[in-house]
Coordinates of C-alpha atoms in Angstrom, one line a residue:
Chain A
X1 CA -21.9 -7.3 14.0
X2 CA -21.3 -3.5 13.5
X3 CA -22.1 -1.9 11.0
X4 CA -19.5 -0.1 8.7
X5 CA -20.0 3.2 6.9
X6 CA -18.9 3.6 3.0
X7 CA -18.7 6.9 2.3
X8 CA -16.6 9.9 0.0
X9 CA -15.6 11.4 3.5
X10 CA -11.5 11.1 4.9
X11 CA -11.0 8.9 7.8
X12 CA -10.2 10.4 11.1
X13 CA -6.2 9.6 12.0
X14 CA -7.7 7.1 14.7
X15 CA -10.2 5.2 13.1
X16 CA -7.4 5.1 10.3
X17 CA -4.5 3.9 12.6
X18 CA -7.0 1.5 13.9
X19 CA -7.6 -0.3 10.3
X20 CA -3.5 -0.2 9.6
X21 CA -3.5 -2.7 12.8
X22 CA -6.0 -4.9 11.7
X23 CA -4.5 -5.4 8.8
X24 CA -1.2 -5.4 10.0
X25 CA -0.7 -9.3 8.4
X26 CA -0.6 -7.9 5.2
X27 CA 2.0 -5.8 5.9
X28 CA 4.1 -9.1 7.2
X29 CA 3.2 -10.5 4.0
X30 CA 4.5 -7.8 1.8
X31 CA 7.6 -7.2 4.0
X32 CA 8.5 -11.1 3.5
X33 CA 7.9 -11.0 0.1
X34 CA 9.9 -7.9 -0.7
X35 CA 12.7 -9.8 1.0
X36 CA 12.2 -12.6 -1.3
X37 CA 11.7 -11.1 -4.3
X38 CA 15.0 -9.0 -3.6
X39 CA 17.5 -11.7 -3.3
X40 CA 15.9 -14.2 -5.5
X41 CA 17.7 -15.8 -8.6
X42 CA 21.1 -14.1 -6.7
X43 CA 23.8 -16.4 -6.1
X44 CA 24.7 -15.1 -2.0
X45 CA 20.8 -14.9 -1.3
X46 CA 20.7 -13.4 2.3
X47 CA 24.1 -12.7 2.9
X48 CA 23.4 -9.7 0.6
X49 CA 21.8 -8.3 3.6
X50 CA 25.7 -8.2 5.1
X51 CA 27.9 -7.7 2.0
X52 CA 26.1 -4.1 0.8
X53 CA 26.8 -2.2 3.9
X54 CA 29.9 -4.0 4.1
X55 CA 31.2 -3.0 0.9
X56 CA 29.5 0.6 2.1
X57 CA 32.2 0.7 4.8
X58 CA 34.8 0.0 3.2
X59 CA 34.2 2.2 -0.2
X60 CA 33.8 5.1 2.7
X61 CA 36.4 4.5 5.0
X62 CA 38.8 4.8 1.8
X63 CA 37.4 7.7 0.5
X64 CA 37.2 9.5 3.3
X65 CA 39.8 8.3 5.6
X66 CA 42.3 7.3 3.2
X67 CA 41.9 9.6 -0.3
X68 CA 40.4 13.0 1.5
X69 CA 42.7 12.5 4.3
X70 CA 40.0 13.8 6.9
X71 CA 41.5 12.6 9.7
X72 CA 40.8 14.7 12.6
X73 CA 41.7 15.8 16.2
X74 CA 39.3 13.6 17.7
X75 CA 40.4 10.6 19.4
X76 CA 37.7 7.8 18.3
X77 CA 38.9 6.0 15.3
X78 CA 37.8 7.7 12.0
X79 CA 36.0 4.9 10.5
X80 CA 33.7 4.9 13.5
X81 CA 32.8 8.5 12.9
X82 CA 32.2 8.3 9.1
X83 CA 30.3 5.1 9.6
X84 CA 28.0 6.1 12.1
X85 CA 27.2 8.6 9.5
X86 CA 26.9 6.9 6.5
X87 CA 24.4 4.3 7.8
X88 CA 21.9 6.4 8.5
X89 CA 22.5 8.4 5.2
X90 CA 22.4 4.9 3.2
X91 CA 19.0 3.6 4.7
X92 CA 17.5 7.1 4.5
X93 CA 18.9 7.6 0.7
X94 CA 17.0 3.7 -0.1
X95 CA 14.0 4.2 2.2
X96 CA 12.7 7.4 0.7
X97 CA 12.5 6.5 -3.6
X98 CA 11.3 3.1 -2.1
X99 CA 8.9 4.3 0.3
X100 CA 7.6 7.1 -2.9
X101 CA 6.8 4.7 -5.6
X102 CA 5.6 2.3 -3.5
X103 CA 2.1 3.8 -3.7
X104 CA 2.5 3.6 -7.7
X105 CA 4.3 0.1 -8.0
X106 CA 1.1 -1.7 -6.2
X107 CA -1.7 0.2 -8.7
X108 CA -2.6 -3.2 -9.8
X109 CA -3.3 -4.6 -6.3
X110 CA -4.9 -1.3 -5.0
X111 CA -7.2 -1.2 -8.1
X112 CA -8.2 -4.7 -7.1
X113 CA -8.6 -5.3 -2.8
X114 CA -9.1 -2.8 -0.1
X115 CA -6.8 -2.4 2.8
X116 CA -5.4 1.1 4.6
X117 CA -2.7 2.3 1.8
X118 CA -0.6 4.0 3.9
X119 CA 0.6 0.1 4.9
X120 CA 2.2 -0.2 1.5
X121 CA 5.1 3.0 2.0
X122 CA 5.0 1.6 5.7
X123 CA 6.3 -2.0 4.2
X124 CA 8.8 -0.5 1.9
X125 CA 10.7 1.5 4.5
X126 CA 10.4 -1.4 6.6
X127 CA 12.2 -3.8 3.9
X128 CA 15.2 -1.4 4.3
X129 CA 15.0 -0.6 7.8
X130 CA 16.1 -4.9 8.4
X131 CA 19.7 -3.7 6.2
X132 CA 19.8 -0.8 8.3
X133 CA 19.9 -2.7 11.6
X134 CA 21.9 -5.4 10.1
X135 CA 24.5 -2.8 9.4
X136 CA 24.2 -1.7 12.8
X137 CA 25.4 -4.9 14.1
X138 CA 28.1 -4.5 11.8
X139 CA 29.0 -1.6 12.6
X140 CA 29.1 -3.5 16.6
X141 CA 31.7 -5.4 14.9
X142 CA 34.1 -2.8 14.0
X143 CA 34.0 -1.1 17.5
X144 CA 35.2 -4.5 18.8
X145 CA 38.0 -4.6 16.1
X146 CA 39.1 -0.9 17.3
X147 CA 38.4 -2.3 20.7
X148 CA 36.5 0.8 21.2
X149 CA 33.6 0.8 24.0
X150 CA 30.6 3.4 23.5
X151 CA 29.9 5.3 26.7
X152 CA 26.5 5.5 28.5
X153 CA 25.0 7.6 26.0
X154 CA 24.2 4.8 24.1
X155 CA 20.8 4.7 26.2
X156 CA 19.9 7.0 23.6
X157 CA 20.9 5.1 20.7
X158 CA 17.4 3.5 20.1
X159 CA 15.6 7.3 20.6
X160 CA 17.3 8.9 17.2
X161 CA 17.2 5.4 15.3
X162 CA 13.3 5.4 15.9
X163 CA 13.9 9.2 15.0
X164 CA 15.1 8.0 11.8
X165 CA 12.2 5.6 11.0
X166 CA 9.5 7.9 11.3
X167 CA 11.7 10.3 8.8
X168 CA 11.9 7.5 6.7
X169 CA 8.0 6.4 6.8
X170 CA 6.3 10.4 6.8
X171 CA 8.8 11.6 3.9
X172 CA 8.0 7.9 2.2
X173 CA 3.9 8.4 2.7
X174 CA 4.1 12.1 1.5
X175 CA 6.1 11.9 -1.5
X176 CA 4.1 8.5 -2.4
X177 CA 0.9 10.5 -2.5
X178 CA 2.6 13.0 -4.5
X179 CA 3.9 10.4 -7.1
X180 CA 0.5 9.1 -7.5
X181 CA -0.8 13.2 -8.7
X182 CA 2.4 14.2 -10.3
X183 CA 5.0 11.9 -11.4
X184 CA 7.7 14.4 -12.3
X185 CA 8.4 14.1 -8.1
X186 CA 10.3 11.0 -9.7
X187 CA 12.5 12.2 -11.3
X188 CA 13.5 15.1 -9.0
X189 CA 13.9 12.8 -5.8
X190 CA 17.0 11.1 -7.1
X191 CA 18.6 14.5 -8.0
X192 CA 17.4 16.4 -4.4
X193 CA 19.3 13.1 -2.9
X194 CA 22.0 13.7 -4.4
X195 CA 22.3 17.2 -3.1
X196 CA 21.2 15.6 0.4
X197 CA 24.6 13.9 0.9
X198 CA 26.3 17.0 0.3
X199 CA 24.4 18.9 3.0
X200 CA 24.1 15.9 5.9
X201 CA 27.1 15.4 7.7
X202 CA 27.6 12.0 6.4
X203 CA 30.8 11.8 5.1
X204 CA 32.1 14.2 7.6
X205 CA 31.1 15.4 11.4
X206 CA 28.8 18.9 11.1
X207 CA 31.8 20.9 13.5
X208 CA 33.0 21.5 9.8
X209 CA 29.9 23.9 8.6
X210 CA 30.5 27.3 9.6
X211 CA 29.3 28.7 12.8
X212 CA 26.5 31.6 10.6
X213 CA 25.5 28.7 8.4
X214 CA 25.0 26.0 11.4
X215 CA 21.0 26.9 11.9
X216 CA 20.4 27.0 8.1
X217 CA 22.2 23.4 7.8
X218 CA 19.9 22.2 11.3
X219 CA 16.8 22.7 9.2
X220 CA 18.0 19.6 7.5
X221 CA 16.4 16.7 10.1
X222 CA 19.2 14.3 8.9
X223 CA 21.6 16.6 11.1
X224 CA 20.1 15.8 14.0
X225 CA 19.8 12.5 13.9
X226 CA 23.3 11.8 12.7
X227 CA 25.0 14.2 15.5
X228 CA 22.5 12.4 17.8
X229 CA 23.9 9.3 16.6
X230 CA 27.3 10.2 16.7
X231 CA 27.2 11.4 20.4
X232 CA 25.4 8.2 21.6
X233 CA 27.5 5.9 19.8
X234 CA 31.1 7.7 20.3
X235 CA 31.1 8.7 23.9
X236 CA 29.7 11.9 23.6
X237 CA 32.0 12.9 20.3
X238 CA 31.7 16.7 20.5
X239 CA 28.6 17.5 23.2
X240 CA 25.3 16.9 22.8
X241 CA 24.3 18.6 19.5
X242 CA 21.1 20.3 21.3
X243 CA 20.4 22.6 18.6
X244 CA 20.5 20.5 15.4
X245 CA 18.6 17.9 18.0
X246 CA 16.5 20.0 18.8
X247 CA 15.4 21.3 14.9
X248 CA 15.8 17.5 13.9
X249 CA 12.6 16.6 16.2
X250 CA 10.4 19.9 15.2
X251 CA 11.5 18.8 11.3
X252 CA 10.2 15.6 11.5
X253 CA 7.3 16.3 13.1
X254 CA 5.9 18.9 10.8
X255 CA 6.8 16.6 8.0
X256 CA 4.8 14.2 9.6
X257 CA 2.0 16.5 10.1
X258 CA 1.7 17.0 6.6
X259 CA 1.9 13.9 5.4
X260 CA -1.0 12.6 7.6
X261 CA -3.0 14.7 6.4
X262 CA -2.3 14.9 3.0
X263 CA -2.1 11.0 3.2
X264 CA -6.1 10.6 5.3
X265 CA -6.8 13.1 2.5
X266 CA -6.0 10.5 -0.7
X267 CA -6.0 7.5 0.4
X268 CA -9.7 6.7 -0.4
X269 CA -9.1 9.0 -4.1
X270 CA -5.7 7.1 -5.1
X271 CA -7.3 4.9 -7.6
X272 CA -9.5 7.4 -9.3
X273 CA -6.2 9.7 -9.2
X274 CA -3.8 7.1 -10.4
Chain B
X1 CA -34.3 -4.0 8.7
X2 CA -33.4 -6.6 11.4
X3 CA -31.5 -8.7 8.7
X4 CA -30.3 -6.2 6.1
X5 CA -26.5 -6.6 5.5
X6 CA -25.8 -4.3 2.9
X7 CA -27.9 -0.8 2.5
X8 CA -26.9 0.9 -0.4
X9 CA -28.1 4.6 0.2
X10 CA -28.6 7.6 -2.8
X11 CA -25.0 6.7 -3.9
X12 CA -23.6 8.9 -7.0
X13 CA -20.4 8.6 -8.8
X14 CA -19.2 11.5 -10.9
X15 CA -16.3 11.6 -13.2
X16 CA -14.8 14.2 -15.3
X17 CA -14.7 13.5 -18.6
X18 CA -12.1 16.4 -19.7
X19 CA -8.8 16.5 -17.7
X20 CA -8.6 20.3 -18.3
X21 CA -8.9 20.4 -14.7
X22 CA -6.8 18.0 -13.1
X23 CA -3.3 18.5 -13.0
X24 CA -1.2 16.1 -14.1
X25 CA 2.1 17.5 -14.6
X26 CA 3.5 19.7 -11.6
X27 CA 4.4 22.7 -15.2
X28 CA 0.7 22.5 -15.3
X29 CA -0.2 22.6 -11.8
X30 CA 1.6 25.4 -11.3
X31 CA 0.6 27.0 -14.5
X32 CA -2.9 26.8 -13.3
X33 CA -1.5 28.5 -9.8
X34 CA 0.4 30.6 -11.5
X35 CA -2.8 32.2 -13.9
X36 CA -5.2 32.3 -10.4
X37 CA -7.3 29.7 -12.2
X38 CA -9.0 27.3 -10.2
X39 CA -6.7 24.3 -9.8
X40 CA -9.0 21.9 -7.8
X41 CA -9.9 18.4 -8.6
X42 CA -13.3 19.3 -7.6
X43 CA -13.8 22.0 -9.5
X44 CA -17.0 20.8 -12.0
X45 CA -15.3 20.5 -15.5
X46 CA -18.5 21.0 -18.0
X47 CA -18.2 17.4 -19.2
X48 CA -19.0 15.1 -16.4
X49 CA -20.2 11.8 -16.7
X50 CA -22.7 9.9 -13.6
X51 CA -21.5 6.4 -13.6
X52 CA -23.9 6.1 -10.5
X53 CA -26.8 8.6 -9.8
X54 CA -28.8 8.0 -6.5
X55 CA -28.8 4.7 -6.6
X56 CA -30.4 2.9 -3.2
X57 CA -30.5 -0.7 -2.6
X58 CA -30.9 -3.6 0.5
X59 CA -29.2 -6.8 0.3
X60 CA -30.6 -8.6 3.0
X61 CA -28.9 -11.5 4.2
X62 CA -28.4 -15.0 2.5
X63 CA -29.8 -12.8 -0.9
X64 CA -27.8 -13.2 -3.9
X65 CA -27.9 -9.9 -5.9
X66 CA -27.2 -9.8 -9.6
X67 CA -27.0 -6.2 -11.2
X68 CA -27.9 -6.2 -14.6
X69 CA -27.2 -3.9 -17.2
X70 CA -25.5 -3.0 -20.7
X71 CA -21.7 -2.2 -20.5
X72 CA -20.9 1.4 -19.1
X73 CA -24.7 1.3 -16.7
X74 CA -22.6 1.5 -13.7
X75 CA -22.6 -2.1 -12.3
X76 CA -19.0 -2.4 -12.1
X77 CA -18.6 1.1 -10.8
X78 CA -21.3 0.0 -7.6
X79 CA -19.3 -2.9 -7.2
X80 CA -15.9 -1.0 -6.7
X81 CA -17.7 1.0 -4.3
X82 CA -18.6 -1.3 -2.2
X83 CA -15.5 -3.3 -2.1
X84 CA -14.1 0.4 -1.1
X85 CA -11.7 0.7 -4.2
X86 CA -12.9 3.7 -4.8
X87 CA -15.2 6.3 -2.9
X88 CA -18.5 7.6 -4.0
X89 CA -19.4 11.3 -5.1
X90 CA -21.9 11.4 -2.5
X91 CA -24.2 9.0 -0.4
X92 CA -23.0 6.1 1.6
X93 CA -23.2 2.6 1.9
X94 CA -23.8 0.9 5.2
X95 CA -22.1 -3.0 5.4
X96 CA -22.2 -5.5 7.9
X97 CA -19.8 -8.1 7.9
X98 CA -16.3 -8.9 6.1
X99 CA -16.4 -8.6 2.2
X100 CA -14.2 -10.4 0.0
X101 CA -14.3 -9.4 -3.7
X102 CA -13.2 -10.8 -6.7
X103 CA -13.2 -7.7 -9.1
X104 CA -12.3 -8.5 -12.7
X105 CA -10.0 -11.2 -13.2
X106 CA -7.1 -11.5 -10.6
X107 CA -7.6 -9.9 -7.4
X108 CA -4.4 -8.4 -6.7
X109 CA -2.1 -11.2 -7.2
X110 CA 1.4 -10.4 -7.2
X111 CA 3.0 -11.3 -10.5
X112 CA 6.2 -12.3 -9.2
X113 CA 4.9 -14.6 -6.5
X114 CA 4.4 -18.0 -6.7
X115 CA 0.7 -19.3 -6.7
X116 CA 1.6 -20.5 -2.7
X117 CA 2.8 -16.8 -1.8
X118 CA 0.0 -15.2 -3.4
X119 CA -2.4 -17.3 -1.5
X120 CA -1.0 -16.1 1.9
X121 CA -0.9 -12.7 0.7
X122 CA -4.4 -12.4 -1.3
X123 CA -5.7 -14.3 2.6
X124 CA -4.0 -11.5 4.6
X125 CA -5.7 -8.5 2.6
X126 CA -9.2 -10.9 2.1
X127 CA -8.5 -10.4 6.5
X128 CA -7.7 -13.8 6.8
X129 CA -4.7 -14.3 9.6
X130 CA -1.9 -16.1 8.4
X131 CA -2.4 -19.3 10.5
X132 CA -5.9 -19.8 8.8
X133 CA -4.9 -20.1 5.6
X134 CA -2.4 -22.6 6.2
X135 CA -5.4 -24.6 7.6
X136 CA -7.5 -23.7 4.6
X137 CA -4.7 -24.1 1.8
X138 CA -5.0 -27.7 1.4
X139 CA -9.0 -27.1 0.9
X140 CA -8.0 -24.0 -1.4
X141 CA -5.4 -25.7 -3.9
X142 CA -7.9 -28.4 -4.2
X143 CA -10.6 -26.6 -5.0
X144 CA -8.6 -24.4 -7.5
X145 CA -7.5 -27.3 -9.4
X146 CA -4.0 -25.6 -10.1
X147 CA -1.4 -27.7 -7.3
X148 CA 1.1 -28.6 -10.4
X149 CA 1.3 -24.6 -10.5
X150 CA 1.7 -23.9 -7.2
X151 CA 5.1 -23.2 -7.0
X152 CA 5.2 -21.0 -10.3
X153 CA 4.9 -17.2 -10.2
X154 CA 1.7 -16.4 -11.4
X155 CA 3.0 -14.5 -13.9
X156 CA 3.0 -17.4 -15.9
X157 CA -0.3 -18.5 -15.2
X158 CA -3.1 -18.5 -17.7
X159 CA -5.9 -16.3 -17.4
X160 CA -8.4 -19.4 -16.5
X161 CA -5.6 -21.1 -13.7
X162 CA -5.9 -16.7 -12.0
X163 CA -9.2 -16.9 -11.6
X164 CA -9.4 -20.7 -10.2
X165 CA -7.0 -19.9 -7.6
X166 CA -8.5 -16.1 -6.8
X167 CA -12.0 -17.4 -6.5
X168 CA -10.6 -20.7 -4.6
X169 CA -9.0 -17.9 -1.8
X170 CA -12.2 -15.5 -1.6
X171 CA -14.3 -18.5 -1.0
X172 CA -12.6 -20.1 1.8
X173 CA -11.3 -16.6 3.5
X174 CA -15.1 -16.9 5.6
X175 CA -16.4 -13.6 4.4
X176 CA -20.2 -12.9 5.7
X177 CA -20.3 -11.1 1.9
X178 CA -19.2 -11.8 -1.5
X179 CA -18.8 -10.0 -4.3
X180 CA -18.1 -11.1 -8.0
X181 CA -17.4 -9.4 -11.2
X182 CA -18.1 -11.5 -14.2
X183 CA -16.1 -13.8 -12.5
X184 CA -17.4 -16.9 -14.0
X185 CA -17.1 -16.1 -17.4
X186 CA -14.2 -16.8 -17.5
X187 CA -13.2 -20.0 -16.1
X188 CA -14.1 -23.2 -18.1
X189 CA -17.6 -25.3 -18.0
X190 CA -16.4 -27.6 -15.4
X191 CA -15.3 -24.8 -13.4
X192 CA -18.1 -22.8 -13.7
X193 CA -20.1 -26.0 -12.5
X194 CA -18.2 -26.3 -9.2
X195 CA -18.4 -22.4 -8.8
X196 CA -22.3 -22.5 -8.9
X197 CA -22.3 -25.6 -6.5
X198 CA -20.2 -24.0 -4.2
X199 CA -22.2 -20.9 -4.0
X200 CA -25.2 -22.8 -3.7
X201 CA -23.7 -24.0 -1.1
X202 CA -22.4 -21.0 0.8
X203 CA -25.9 -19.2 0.2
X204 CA -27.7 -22.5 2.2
X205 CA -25.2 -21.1 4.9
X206 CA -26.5 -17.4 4.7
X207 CA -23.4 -16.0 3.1
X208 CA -24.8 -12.9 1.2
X209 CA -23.8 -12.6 -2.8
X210 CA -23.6 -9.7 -4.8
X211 CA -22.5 -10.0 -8.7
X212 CA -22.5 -8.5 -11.9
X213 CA -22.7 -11.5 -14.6
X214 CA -24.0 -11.0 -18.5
X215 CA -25.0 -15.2 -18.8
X216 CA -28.3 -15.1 -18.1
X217 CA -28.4 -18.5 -17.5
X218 CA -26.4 -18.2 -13.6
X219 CA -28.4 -15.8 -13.1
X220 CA -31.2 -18.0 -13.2
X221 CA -29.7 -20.0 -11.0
X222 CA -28.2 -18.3 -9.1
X223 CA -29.6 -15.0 -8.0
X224 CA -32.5 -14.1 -5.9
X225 CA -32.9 -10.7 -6.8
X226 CA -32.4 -8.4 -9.4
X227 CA -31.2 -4.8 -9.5
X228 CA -31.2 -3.3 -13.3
X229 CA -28.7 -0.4 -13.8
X230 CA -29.7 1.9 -16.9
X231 CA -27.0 4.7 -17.3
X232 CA -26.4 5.0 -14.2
X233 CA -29.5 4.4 -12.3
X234 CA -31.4 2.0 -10.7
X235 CA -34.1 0.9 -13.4
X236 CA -35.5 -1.8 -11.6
X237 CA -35.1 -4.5 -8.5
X238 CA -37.0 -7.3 -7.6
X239 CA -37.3 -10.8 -6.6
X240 CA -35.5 -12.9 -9.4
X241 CA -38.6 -14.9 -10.2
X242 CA -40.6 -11.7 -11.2
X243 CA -40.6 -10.6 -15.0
X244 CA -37.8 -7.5 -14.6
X245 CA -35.4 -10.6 -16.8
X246 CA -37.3 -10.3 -19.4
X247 CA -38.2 -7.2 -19.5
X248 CA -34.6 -6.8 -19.3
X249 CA -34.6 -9.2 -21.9
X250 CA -36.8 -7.3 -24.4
X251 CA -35.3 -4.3 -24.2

């Protein structure tokens, strides 16, 4: 048997990543009862999963396609366009808070076993990540109802949804470390999210920002992925957004840089932080 | 050496006693940034307290260890560090083998989960795959006593039924080490009873115990060795047969 060191010292990013597989079953565990715990003592149960980014459609199709009358140039249906936007936005705008106080929610079982923390903020994102793709499929459903075919740029569909999940899990493990240190992160997520729709081309496709603010608005990572989206999805939409693409990836992975870093760095102080 | 499980070397523990130093509000974090003071956790605040100072132990295996000690000596605090809840100051800990630990009462249940749930996922962080347990669980709700509750959220359990079924999980998970804090005090005499048989048990099977416990009594039974924590650090440690009980006794 080997022999396993206790010490005050971080763990290396590889020994670390090596523990968050072994315990990978607790993960499972958490992500299945995160489902239960969200659709218990509801009348629908599961079909929730289908209904809230159902309703999501149609809420934005009528607010943007009907009441702001953005209607376009472009040939692919509107509804396609907005939703291929507002998906992402949606699991992004529910992964992040979730994946930030997961850290803080799970004090009483963190004060009590050990396993690698950064599972917990992993789970949450992954709870939110089985709506996303279940809106995904829905949102197969209302190509066929436009009878609209996606081109062969959808090879590249899966590239910028993973895109999106690391987003989703390296903003989720920094801010939960944050959280844990200062709490007032809480109560300025909600409020930065709220100025996040505004400045992601959710509700609307990014040709609309003008041309000197375009690199400014690319700094946002959301950008990216959602143009990426859009091209793959629609047949290419407007071209291949290479710039925002381009920012999008070097976004997400300095964000990810940090919060490994600051995460190896906590994750054996949380309690004594806490 | 050959046989030594758990090797507890020069561990300290510090904490700071004021929080002028910490940060706990961003406004004062910045503050702090803001005035070019020092704004490190680290920094030494001048009231610091040693819950552990250089302590050094060996469990060999198949021992059971009690630490002994009034409240606030630091057993609890040696416990957490070796069930890697929190880190130490300084020195490390060398372990072989999976620990399971029962710290305080309730080891991590989930509130909202029923009794069944929490078994699968107490099992899962405890490092026990999923398809074991459901070979263990008969053996587990049996043991615990608690199968009319199984299907309740533990919420609603009473503070006796949390610690049946958390010590019913550690001790079928398989761990090569276990760790108890004050565990048995609170379950009733009948459970106590079957506690102490099954870790009589366990220890015939060279399964390595380390607990804190105030009834001197299990300790009699139980424990092979002493360790006696004074403030902080190690007073005394010995075979459990030698006089350090009543010295600790006397005192």
């Amino acid at each position: 048997m080997r022999w396993r060191l206790i010490d005050g010292h971080p763990p290396g990013l590889l020994e670390y990543c090596r523990e968050l597989h072994q315990y990978r079953e607790v993960a499972y565990v958490l992500i299945r009862r995160d489902l239960i715990i969200r659709f218990r003592q509801t009348y629908f149960g599961l079909a929730w999963l289908l209904f809230k980014p159902l309703m999501l459609m149609a809420v934005m199709s009528f607010a943007f396609g009907f009441l702001a009358g953005f209607d376009s140039s472009h040939s692919t249906p509107y509804p396609l366009i907005i939703f291929c936007g507002v998906i992402p936005w949606y699991f992004f705008s529910n992964a992040v808070p979730d994946g930030m106080n997961s850290l803080l929610g799970h004090m009483h079982i963190i004060q009590k076993t050990y396993f690698p923390r950064a599972i917990l903020p992993i789970a949450a994102v992954a709870v939110d990540a089985i709506e996303f793709i279940v809106a995904w499929l829905l949102f197969a459903l209302g190509c066929l109802w436009f009878g609209y075919l996606p081109g062969w740029q959808i090879v590249c569909f899966p590239l910028f949804f993973l895109q999106l999940i690391v987003l989703c899990v390296v903003v989720g493990l920094l801010l939960s470390v944050i959280n844990v240190r200062f709490r007032d992160i809480r109560n300025l997520v909600p409020f930065l999210l709220t100025i996040g729709f505004f400045v992601t081309p959710a509700g609307y496709t990014s040709m609309r920002i003008p041309n000197q603010w375009q690199l400014l608005y690319a700094l946002n990572p959301l950008v990216g992925i959602i143009e990426g989206l859009r091209w793959s999805l629609l047949n290419g939409l407007d071209g291949f957004p290479l710039i925002s693409v381009g920012f999008s990836i070097a976004t997400t992975l300095a964000i990810g840089l940090i919060a490994m870093r600051q995460f190896l760095a906590t994750d054996k102080d949380l309690v004594d932080l806490a | 050496m050959s046989n030594v499980v758990i090797d507890i070397n020069n561990v300290c523990k510090r904490y700071a006693l004021s929080h002028q130093h910490r940060p706990d509000s961003l406004k004062t974090w910045l503050k702090s940034l803001v005035k070019g003071a020092a704004s490190d956790v680290d920094t030494p605040s001048e009231e610091e307290f040693w819950a552990l100072k250089n302590v050094s132990l060996q469990v060999r295996q198949g021992e059971c260890l009690a630490l002994i000690g009034k409240n606030g000596s630091g057993k609890s605090t040696l416990l957490k560090i070796l069930s890697r809840i929190i880190p130490p100051t300084s020195g490390h800990i060398r372990v072989r083998g999976r620990i399971a630990s029962l710290l305080e009462v309730g080891t991590g249940f989930h509130p909202e989960l029923t009794g069944r749930e929490n078994v699968f996922l107490n099992g899962a962080m405890l490092g026990c795959p999923e398809q074991e347990m459901r070979r263990r669980f008969d053996a587990i709700v049996d043991f615990s006593g608690v199968e009319r509750f199984m299907d309740t959220p533990v919420k609603h359990y009473s503070s006796g039924m949390y610690v049946r079924l958390a010590y019913a999980i550690a001790a079928h998970v398989n761990a090569d080490i276990m760790i108890l804090d004050e565990v048995l005090s609170v379950g009733d005499a009948e459970f106590q009873r079957k506690c102490l048989g099954h870790m009589q048990k366990q220890r015939s099977e060279h399964r390595t115990f380390v607990l804190v416990s105030h009834n001197m009594e299990s300790i009699k039974r139980l424990a092979t060795h002493v360790a006696w924590l004074r403030e902080g650090q190690l007073c005394e440690a010995g075979p459990a047969d030698s006089d350090i009980l009543q010295r600790y006794a006397a005192c």
